[in-house]
Amino acid sequence: MDLTGKTSLVTGAAGGIGLATARLLARTGAFVVATDVDERGLAALAAELGASVTTVTGDVSSPDDVRRMVGAAVTERGRLDIAVANAGIIPLSTVVETSPEDWDRVMAVDGRGMFLTCKYAIEIMLGHGGGAIVCVSSISGVAGQHGQAAYGPAKFVATGLTKHLAVEWAAHGIRVNAVAPGTIRTARVKELGDEPGGREYLATMAAAHPLGRLGEPEEVAEAIVFLASPAASFITGAVLPVDGGYLAR
């Protein structure tokens, strides 16, 4: 997957799947606009990738911030070829435990943020003949799970956007796909082991994946970069499980 000369945007790039994706895009030759609310994490990424990356600190739920993120690609390279809508938060709570404020916060980042990233990326891509968007959904955006009353529905937004936008913009050379990761060993997931009931939850989730383990961020990044690359030129509207067989049960 040679992406030399391509300009990419990765939201939520300071850690987890976003960080792994930014690294892989840079390794395959793409220039990366890396964005996050975590300024310190972005600084570490910039030090690691050097001239292959520029960083933008911002909140994907803010239209002005997302316009700045997309605008950075145009400023730096004059175009945007790849957008990875990854930024999100992952609360674990039942509908009884979830407050209206919790719901609004998750929908603002995971739902509205996904919408804004796609919207402003497409506006730029239309000006130079197309591009590829990859939304990061989840197994929770395809099937129901316990304790994800806000997060799961927000990830259904990612899945729905993928399918509708793929149809809407295919004629303009814009492909829109998604990955649906299973439980991935991000920093947040690793922290669960130190929380009450966290070890039991992680053991249960590992057993629920037929491969018998949790996934790694780099494994999801490989799927994202494949979908964004010319190797996937006849794929659009797909939601690719990267889940160790979870959804196949």
PDB file of C-alpha atoms in Angstrom:
ATOM      1  CA  MET A   1       0.000   0.000   0.000  1.00  0.00           C
ATOM      2  CA  ASP A   2       2.039   2.888  -1.350  1.00  0.00           C
ATOM      3  CA  LEU A   3       0.402   6.205  -0.453  1.00  0.00           C
ATOM      4  CA  THR A   4       3.281   8.434  -1.468  1.00  0.00           C
ATOM      5  CA  GLY A   5       2.008  11.893  -2.328  1.00  0.00           C
ATOM      6  CA  LYS A   6      -1.340  11.445  -0.588  1.00  0.00           C
ATOM      7  CA  THR A   7      -2.533  13.834   2.112  1.00  0.00           C
ATOM      8  CA  SER A   8      -4.435  12.323   5.007  1.00  0.00           C
ATOM      9  CA  LEU A   9      -6.365  13.474   8.058  1.00  0.00           C
ATOM     10  CA  VAL A  10      -6.673  11.376  11.222  1.00  0.00           C
ATOM     11  CA  THR A  11      -8.863  12.542  14.097  1.00  0.00           C
ATOM     12  CA  GLY A  12      -8.192  11.232  17.589  1.00  0.00           C
ATOM     13  CA  ALA A  13      -4.580  10.646  16.554  1.00  0.00           C
ATOM     14  CA  ALA A  14      -2.876  11.073  19.919  1.00  0.00           C
ATOM     15  CA  GLY A  15      -3.528   7.533  21.084  1.00  0.00           C
ATOM     16  CA  GLY A  16      -4.955   4.097  20.394  1.00  0.00           C
ATOM     17  CA  ILE A  17      -6.254   3.287  16.924  1.00  0.00           C
ATOM     18  CA  GLY A  18      -5.753   6.855  15.705  1.00  0.00           C
ATOM     19  CA  LEU A  19      -2.090   6.883  16.724  1.00  0.00           C
ATOM     20  CA  ALA A  20      -1.449   3.517  15.097  1.00  0.00           C
ATOM     21  CA  THR A  21      -3.193   4.719  11.930  1.00  0.00           C
ATOM     22  CA  ALA A  22      -1.214   7.965  11.756  1.00  0.00           C
ATOM     23  CA  ARG A  23       2.022   6.020  12.111  1.00  0.00           C
ATOM     24  CA  LEU A  24       1.069   3.538   9.389  1.00  0.00           C
ATOM     25  CA  LEU A  25      -0.088   6.233   6.977  1.00  0.00           C
ATOM     26  CA  ALA A  26       3.229   8.021   7.401  1.00  0.00           C
ATOM     27  CA  ARG A  27       5.099   4.754   6.928  1.00  0.00           C
ATOM     28  CA  THR A  28       3.290   4.135   3.633  1.00  0.00           C
ATOM     29  CA  GLY A  29       4.272   7.577   2.347  1.00  0.00           C
ATOM     30  CA  ALA A  30       1.254   9.754   3.148  1.00  0.00           C
ATOM     31  CA  PHE A  31       1.462  13.178   4.721  1.00  0.00           C
ATOM     32  CA  VAL A  32      -0.609  13.172   7.915  1.00  0.00           C
ATOM     33  CA  VAL A  33      -2.685  15.906   9.514  1.00  0.00           C
ATOM     34  CA  ALA A  34      -3.065  14.531  13.039  1.00  0.00           C
ATOM     35  CA  THR A  35      -5.731  16.013  15.297  1.00  0.00           C
ATOM     36  CA  ASP A  36      -6.844  15.491  18.884  1.00  0.00           C
ATOM     37  CA  VAL A  37      -7.828  17.340  22.050  1.00  0.00           C
ATOM     38  CA  ASP A  38      -4.649  15.918  23.636  1.00  0.00           C
ATOM     39  CA  GLU A  39      -2.020  18.525  22.812  1.00  0.00           C
ATOM     40  CA  ARG A  40       0.762  16.676  24.650  1.00  0.00           C
ATOM     41  CA  GLY A  41       0.053  13.458  22.777  1.00  0.00           C
ATOM     42  CA  LEU A  42       0.112  15.292  19.458  1.00  0.00           C
ATOM     43  CA  ALA A  43       3.455  16.880  20.341  1.00  0.00           C
ATOM     44  CA  ALA A  44       4.912  13.425  20.985  1.00  0.00           C
ATOM     45  CA  LEU A  45       3.593  12.215  17.625  1.00  0.00           C
ATOM     46  CA  ALA A  46       5.055  15.239  15.847  1.00  0.00           C
ATOM     47  CA  ALA A  47       8.444  14.556  17.415  1.00  0.00           C
ATOM     48  CA  GLU A  48       8.235  10.939  16.268  1.00  0.00           C
ATOM     49  CA  LEU A  49       7.097  11.488  12.666  1.00  0.00           C
ATOM     50  CA  GLY A  50       8.847  14.771  11.930  1.00  0.00           C
ATOM     51  CA  ALA A  51       8.174  16.245   8.497  1.00  0.00           C
ATOM     52  CA  SER A  52       5.563  13.580   7.717  1.00  0.00           C
ATOM     53  CA  VAL A  53       2.997  15.159  10.023  1.00  0.00           C
ATOM     54  CA  THR A  54       1.405  18.411  11.067  1.00  0.00           C
ATOM     55  CA  THR A  55      -0.811  18.587  14.150  1.00  0.00           C
ATOM     56  CA  VAL A  56      -3.997  20.467  14.971  1.00  0.00           C
ATOM     57  CA  THR A  57      -5.391  20.565  18.492  1.00  0.00           C
ATOM     58  CA  GLY A  58      -9.168  20.696  18.452  1.00  0.00           C
ATOM     59  CA  ASP A  59     -12.525  19.166  19.304  1.00  0.00           C
ATOM     60  CA  VAL A  60     -14.342  17.251  16.557  1.00  0.00           C
ATOM     61  CA  SER A  61     -17.708  18.327  17.955  1.00  0.00           C
ATOM     62  CA  SER A  62     -16.865  21.944  17.033  1.00  0.00           C
ATOM     63  CA  PRO A  63     -17.522  22.937  13.394  1.00  0.00           C
ATOM     64  CA  ASP A  64     -14.864  25.641  13.573  1.00  0.00           C
ATOM     65  CA  ASP A  65     -12.283  23.192  14.900  1.00  0.00           C
ATOM     66  CA  VAL A  66     -13.037  20.590  12.235  1.00  0.00           C
ATOM     67  CA  ARG A  67     -12.810  23.210   9.514  1.00  0.00           C
ATOM     68  CA  ARG A  68      -9.354  24.098  10.877  1.00  0.00           C
ATOM     69  CA  MET A  69      -8.350  20.420  10.811  1.00  0.00           C
ATOM     70  CA  VAL A  70      -9.416  19.952   7.209  1.00  0.00           C
ATOM     71  CA  GLY A  71      -8.041  23.354   6.292  1.00  0.00           C
ATOM     72  CA  ALA A  72      -4.605  22.355   7.570  1.00  0.00           C
ATOM     73  CA  ALA A  73      -4.425  19.678   4.862  1.00  0.00           C
ATOM     74  CA  VAL A  74      -5.156  22.279   2.198  1.00  0.00           C
ATOM     75  CA  THR A  75      -2.670  24.720   3.687  1.00  0.00           C
ATOM     76  CA  GLU A  76       0.103  22.146   3.918  1.00  0.00           C
ATOM     77  CA  ARG A  77      -0.461  20.142   0.720  1.00  0.00           C
ATOM     78  CA  GLY A  78      -3.253  21.818  -1.253  1.00  0.00           C
ATOM     79  CA  ARG A  79      -5.594  18.834  -1.077  1.00  0.00           C
ATOM     80  CA  LEU A  80      -7.092  16.091   1.088  1.00  0.00           C
ATOM     81  CA  ASP A  81      -7.081  12.533  -0.226  1.00  0.00           C
ATOM     82  CA  ILE A  82      -7.825  10.448   2.885  1.00  0.00           C
ATOM     83  CA  ALA A  83      -9.859  11.185   6.004  1.00  0.00           C
ATOM     84  CA  VAL A  84     -10.004   8.821   8.965  1.00  0.00           C
ATOM     85  CA  ALA A  85     -12.876   9.783  11.280  1.00  0.00           C
ATOM     86  CA  ASN A  86     -11.665   8.080  14.422  1.00  0.00           C
ATOM     87  CA  ALA A  87     -12.113  10.424  17.391  1.00  0.00           C
ATOM     88  CA  GLY A  88     -14.475   9.132  20.046  1.00  0.00           C
ATOM     89  CA  ILE A  89     -15.092   8.482  23.711  1.00  0.00           C
ATOM     90  CA  ILE A  90     -16.080   5.121  25.197  1.00  0.00           C
ATOM     91  CA  PRO A  91     -18.225   5.264  28.339  1.00  0.00           C
ATOM     92  CA  LEU A  92     -19.537   1.993  29.751  1.00  0.00           C
ATOM     93  CA  SER A  93     -22.985   2.367  31.307  1.00  0.00           C
ATOM     94  CA  THR A  94     -26.500   1.006  31.105  1.00  0.00           C
ATOM     95  CA  VAL A  95     -29.426   3.185  30.061  1.00  0.00           C
ATOM     96  CA  VAL A  96     -30.390   3.538  33.728  1.00  0.00           C
ATOM     97  CA  GLU A  97     -26.904   4.740  34.643  1.00  0.00           C
ATOM     98  CA  THR A  98     -26.575   7.064  31.627  1.00  0.00           C
ATOM     99  CA  SER A  99     -27.694  10.635  32.247  1.00  0.00           C
ATOM    100  CA  PRO A 100     -29.066  12.899  29.518  1.00  0.00           C
ATOM    101  CA  GLU A 101     -25.830  14.875  29.828  1.00  0.00           C
ATOM    102  CA  ASP A 102     -23.796  11.685  29.293  1.00  0.00           C
ATOM    103  CA  TRP A 103     -25.835  10.920  26.178  1.00  0.00           C
ATOM    104  CA  ASP A 104     -25.321  14.423  24.769  1.00  0.00           C
ATOM    105  CA  ARG A 105     -21.556  14.286  25.388  1.00  0.00           C
ATOM    106  CA  VAL A 106     -21.116  10.935  23.632  1.00  0.00           C
ATOM    107  CA  MET A 107     -23.300  11.972  20.711  1.00  0.00           C
ATOM    108  CA  ALA A 108     -21.412  15.265  20.404  1.00  0.00           C
ATOM    109  CA  VAL A 109     -18.042  13.567  19.986  1.00  0.00           C
ATOM    110  CA  ASP A 110     -18.826  10.159  18.487  1.00  0.00           C
ATOM    111  CA  GLY A 111     -21.860  11.170  16.414  1.00  0.00           C
ATOM    112  CA  ARG A 112     -21.677  14.876  15.586  1.00  0.00           C
ATOM    113  CA  GLY A 113     -17.873  14.679  15.348  1.00  0.00           C
ATOM    114  CA  MET A 114     -18.106  11.878  12.800  1.00  0.00           C
ATOM    115  CA  PHE A 115     -20.661  13.859  10.783  1.00  0.00           C
ATOM    116  CA  LEU A 116     -18.574  17.038  10.787  1.00  0.00           C
ATOM    117  CA  THR A 117     -15.373  15.232   9.819  1.00  0.00           C
ATOM    118  CA  CYS A 118     -17.102  13.577   6.868  1.00  0.00           C
ATOM    119  CA  LYS A 119     -18.912  16.772   5.843  1.00  0.00           C
ATOM    120  CA  TYR A 120     -15.896  19.050   5.673  1.00  0.00           C
ATOM    121  CA  ALA A 121     -13.621  16.356   4.228  1.00  0.00           C
ATOM    122  CA  ILE A 122     -16.081  15.740   1.387  1.00  0.00           C
ATOM    123  CA  GLU A 123     -16.349  19.454   0.650  1.00  0.00           C
ATOM    124  CA  ILE A 124     -12.585  19.548   0.066  1.00  0.00           C
ATOM    125  CA  MET A 125     -12.411  16.230  -1.815  1.00  0.00           C
ATOM    126  CA  LEU A 126     -15.036  17.418  -4.284  1.00  0.00           C
ATOM    127  CA  GLY A 127     -12.605  20.067  -5.463  1.00  0.00           C
ATOM    128  CA  HIS A 128      -9.959  17.645  -6.706  1.00  0.00           C
ATOM    129  CA  GLY A 129     -11.737  14.587  -8.015  1.00  0.00           C
ATOM    130  CA  GLY A 130     -12.460  12.442  -4.986  1.00  0.00           C
ATOM    131  CA  GLY A 131     -10.864  10.673  -2.075  1.00  0.00           C
ATOM    132  CA  ALA A 132     -11.388   8.022   0.551  1.00  0.00           C
ATOM    133  CA  ILE A 133     -13.017   8.282   3.970  1.00  0.00           C
ATOM    134  CA  VAL A 134     -12.825   5.621   6.657  1.00  0.00           C
ATOM    135  CA  CYS A 135     -15.116   5.917   9.678  1.00  0.00           C
ATOM    136  CA  VAL A 136     -14.210   4.053  12.836  1.00  0.00           C
ATOM    137  CA  SER A 137     -17.370   2.342  13.994  1.00  0.00           C
ATOM    138  CA  SER A 138     -17.434  -0.654  16.352  1.00  0.00           C
ATOM    139  CA  ILE A 139     -18.972  -4.053  16.879  1.00  0.00           C
ATOM    140  CA  SER A 140     -21.331  -1.942  19.026  1.00  0.00           C
ATOM    141  CA  GLY A 141     -22.337  -0.110  15.851  1.00  0.00           C
ATOM    142  CA  VAL A 142     -23.456  -3.349  14.245  1.00  0.00           C
ATOM    143  CA  ALA A 143     -24.832  -5.457  17.119  1.00  0.00           C
ATOM    144  CA  GLY A 144     -26.132  -4.796  20.620  1.00  0.00           C
ATOM    145  CA  GLN A 145     -23.921  -5.078  23.701  1.00  0.00           C
ATOM    146  CA  HIS A 146     -24.504  -4.775  27.401  1.00  0.00           C
ATOM    147  CA  GLY A 147     -23.509  -1.538  29.132  1.00  0.00           C
ATOM    148  CA  GLN A 148     -23.161   0.650  26.052  1.00  0.00           C
ATOM    149  CA  ALA A 149     -26.463   2.529  26.012  1.00  0.00           C
ATOM    150  CA  ALA A 150     -24.879   5.739  24.667  1.00  0.00           C
ATOM    151  CA  TYR A 151     -21.705   4.511  22.966  1.00  0.00           C
ATOM    152  CA  GLY A 152     -23.415   1.809  20.900  1.00  0.00           C
ATOM    153  CA  PRO A 153     -26.047   4.085  19.347  1.00  0.00           C
ATOM    154  CA  ALA A 154     -23.333   6.665  18.617  1.00  0.00           C
ATOM    155  CA  LYS A 155     -21.413   4.023  16.693  1.00  0.00           C
ATOM    156  CA  PHE A 156     -24.546   3.185  14.731  1.00  0.00           C
ATOM    157  CA  VAL A 157     -24.214   6.795  13.516  1.00  0.00           C
ATOM    158  CA  ALA A 158     -20.805   5.891  12.096  1.00  0.00           C
ATOM    159  CA  THR A 159     -22.206   2.806  10.394  1.00  0.00           C
ATOM    160  CA  GLY A 160     -25.194   4.716   8.993  1.00  0.00           C
ATOM    161  CA  LEU A 161     -23.117   7.630   7.738  1.00  0.00           C
ATOM    162  CA  THR A 162     -20.802   5.220   5.978  1.00  0.00           C
ATOM    163  CA  LYS A 163     -23.571   3.560   3.990  1.00  0.00           C
ATOM    164  CA  HIS A 164     -25.493   6.708   3.119  1.00  0.00           C
ATOM    165  CA  LEU A 165     -22.479   8.811   2.194  1.00  0.00           C
ATOM    166  CA  ALA A 166     -21.006   5.985   0.113  1.00  0.00           C
ATOM    167  CA  VAL A 167     -24.114   5.993  -2.061  1.00  0.00           C
ATOM    168  CA  GLU A 168     -24.436   9.761  -2.073  1.00  0.00           C
ATOM    169  CA  TRP A 169     -20.907  10.534  -3.259  1.00  0.00           C
ATOM    170  CA  ALA A 170     -19.765   7.494  -5.250  1.00  0.00           C
ATOM    171  CA  ALA A 171     -20.360   9.260  -8.557  1.00  0.00           C
ATOM    172  CA  HIS A 172     -17.953  11.976  -7.421  1.00  0.00           C
ATOM    173  CA  GLY A 173     -15.080   9.547  -6.839  1.00  0.00           C
ATOM    174  CA  ILE A 174     -15.399   9.561  -3.050  1.00  0.00           C
ATOM    175  CA  ARG A 175     -15.348   6.182  -1.339  1.00  0.00           C
ATOM    176  CA  VAL A 176     -16.687   5.889   2.218  1.00  0.00           C
ATOM    177  CA  ASN A 177     -16.073   2.773   4.284  1.00  0.00           C
ATOM    178  CA  ALA A 178     -15.881   1.853   7.942  1.00  0.00           C
ATOM    179  CA  VAL A 179     -14.123  -0.560  10.244  1.00  0.00           C
ATOM    180  CA  ALA A 180     -15.958  -2.193  13.131  1.00  0.00           C
ATOM    181  CA  PRO A 181     -13.302  -3.082  15.697  1.00  0.00           C
ATOM    182  CA  GLY A 182     -13.905  -5.560  18.470  1.00  0.00           C
ATOM    183  CA  THR A 183     -12.428  -4.833  21.886  1.00  0.00           C
ATOM    184  CA  ILE A 184      -8.986  -3.354  21.225  1.00  0.00           C
ATOM    185  CA  ARG A 185      -6.153  -2.984  23.733  1.00  0.00           C
ATOM    186  CA  THR A 186      -6.018   0.794  23.672  1.00  0.00           C
ATOM    187  CA  ALA A 187      -4.752   2.720  26.682  1.00  0.00           C
ATOM    188  CA  ARG A 188      -8.351   3.249  27.813  1.00  0.00           C
ATOM    189  CA  VAL A 189      -9.127  -0.465  27.651  1.00  0.00           C
ATOM    190  CA  LYS A 190      -5.938  -1.309  29.532  1.00  0.00           C
ATOM    191  CA  GLU A 191      -7.018   1.111  32.285  1.00  0.00           C
ATOM    192  CA  LEU A 192     -10.200  -0.907  32.799  1.00  0.00           C
ATOM    193  CA  GLY A 193      -8.097  -3.584  34.461  1.00  0.00           C
ATOM    194  CA  ASP A 194      -7.514  -1.232  37.390  1.00  0.00           C
ATOM    195  CA  GLU A 195     -11.185  -0.314  37.805  1.00  0.00           C
ATOM    196  CA  PRO A 196     -13.776  -2.237  39.849  1.00  0.00           C
ATOM    197  CA  GLY A 197     -14.928  -5.219  37.821  1.00  0.00           C
ATOM    198  CA  GLY A 198     -12.552  -4.296  35.016  1.00  0.00           C
ATOM    199  CA  ARG A 199     -10.462  -7.457  35.039  1.00  0.00           C
ATOM    200  CA  GLU A 200     -13.560  -9.609  34.884  1.00  0.00           C
ATOM    201  CA  TYR A 201     -14.965  -7.499  32.040  1.00  0.00           C
ATOM    202  CA  LEU A 202     -11.765  -7.796  30.004  1.00  0.00           C
ATOM    203  CA  ALA A 203     -11.583 -11.550  30.555  1.00  0.00           C
ATOM    204  CA  THR A 204     -15.197 -11.896  29.445  1.00  0.00           C
ATOM    205  CA  MET A 205     -14.589  -9.799  26.334  1.00  0.00           C
ATOM    206  CA  ALA A 206     -11.459 -11.750  25.388  1.00  0.00           C
ATOM    207  CA  ALA A 207     -13.422 -14.996  25.648  1.00  0.00           C
ATOM    208  CA  ALA A 208     -16.239 -13.519  23.520  1.00  0.00           C
ATOM    209  CA  HIS A 209     -13.883 -13.115  20.557  1.00  0.00           C
ATOM    210  CA  PRO A 210     -13.468 -16.511  18.850  1.00  0.00           C
ATOM    211  CA  LEU A 211      -9.746 -15.871  18.370  1.00  0.00           C
ATOM    212  CA  GLY A 212      -9.561 -15.834  22.172  1.00  0.00           C
ATOM    213  CA  ARG A 213      -7.893 -12.471  22.696  1.00  0.00           C
ATOM    214  CA  LEU A 214      -8.355  -8.729  22.377  1.00  0.00           C
ATOM    215  CA  GLY A 215      -7.141  -6.908  19.294  1.00  0.00           C
ATOM    216  CA  GLU A 216      -4.238  -4.496  18.961  1.00  0.00           C
ATOM    217  CA  PRO A 217      -4.522  -0.940  17.578  1.00  0.00           C
ATOM    218  CA  GLU A 218      -2.050  -1.780  14.821  1.00  0.00           C
ATOM    219  CA  GLU A 219      -4.328  -4.542  13.546  1.00  0.00           C
ATOM    220  CA  VAL A 220      -7.174  -2.072  13.090  1.00  0.00           C
ATOM    221  CA  ALA A 221      -4.823   0.455  11.489  1.00  0.00           C
ATOM    222  CA  GLU A 222      -3.874  -2.083   8.819  1.00  0.00           C
ATOM    223  CA  ALA A 223      -7.544  -2.468   7.857  1.00  0.00           C
ATOM    224  CA  ILE A 224      -8.118   1.296   7.849  1.00  0.00           C
ATOM    225  CA  VAL A 225      -5.148   2.010   5.602  1.00  0.00           C
ATOM    226  CA  PHE A 226      -6.163  -0.809   3.254  1.00  0.00           C
ATOM    227  CA  LEU A 227      -9.660   0.699   2.860  1.00  0.00           C
ATOM    228  CA  ALA A 228      -8.129   4.131   2.272  1.00  0.00           C
ATOM    229  CA  SER A 229      -5.690   2.856  -0.334  1.00  0.00           C
ATOM    230  CA  PRO A 230      -6.032   2.205  -4.079  1.00  0.00           C
ATOM    231  CA  ALA A 231      -5.977  -1.527  -3.209  1.00  0.00           C
ATOM    232  CA  ALA A 232      -9.617  -1.035  -2.121  1.00  0.00           C
ATOM    233  CA  SER A 233     -10.624   0.982  -5.199  1.00  0.00           C
ATOM    234  CA  PHE A 234     -13.829  -1.031  -5.809  1.00  0.00           C
ATOM    235  CA  ILE A 235     -14.937  -1.057  -2.172  1.00  0.00           C
ATOM    236  CA  THR A 236     -17.360   1.534  -0.830  1.00  0.00           C
ATOM    237  CA  GLY A 237     -20.171   1.394   1.699  1.00  0.00           C
ATOM    238  CA  ALA A 238     -18.525  -1.547   3.489  1.00  0.00           C
ATOM    239  CA  VAL A 239     -18.331  -1.988   7.250  1.00  0.00           C
ATOM    240  CA  LEU A 240     -15.357  -4.265   7.798  1.00  0.00           C
ATOM    241  CA  PRO A 241     -15.284  -6.159  11.110  1.00  0.00           C
ATOM    242  CA  VAL A 242     -11.839  -6.249  12.708  1.00  0.00           C
ATOM    243  CA  ASP A 243     -13.058  -8.198  15.664  1.00  0.00           C
ATOM    244  CA  GLY A 244     -11.450 -11.602  16.035  1.00  0.00           C
ATOM    245  CA  GLY A 245     -14.664 -13.220  14.826  1.00  0.00           C
ATOM    246  CA  TYR A 246     -16.970 -11.553  17.377  1.00  0.00           C
ATOM    247  CA  LEU A 247     -19.728 -10.696  14.895  1.00  0.00           C
ATOM    248  CA  ALA A 248     -19.523 -14.097  13.219  1.00  0.00           C
ATOM    249  CA  ARG A 249     -20.816 -15.927  16.294  1.00  0.00           C
TER     250      ARG A 249
END
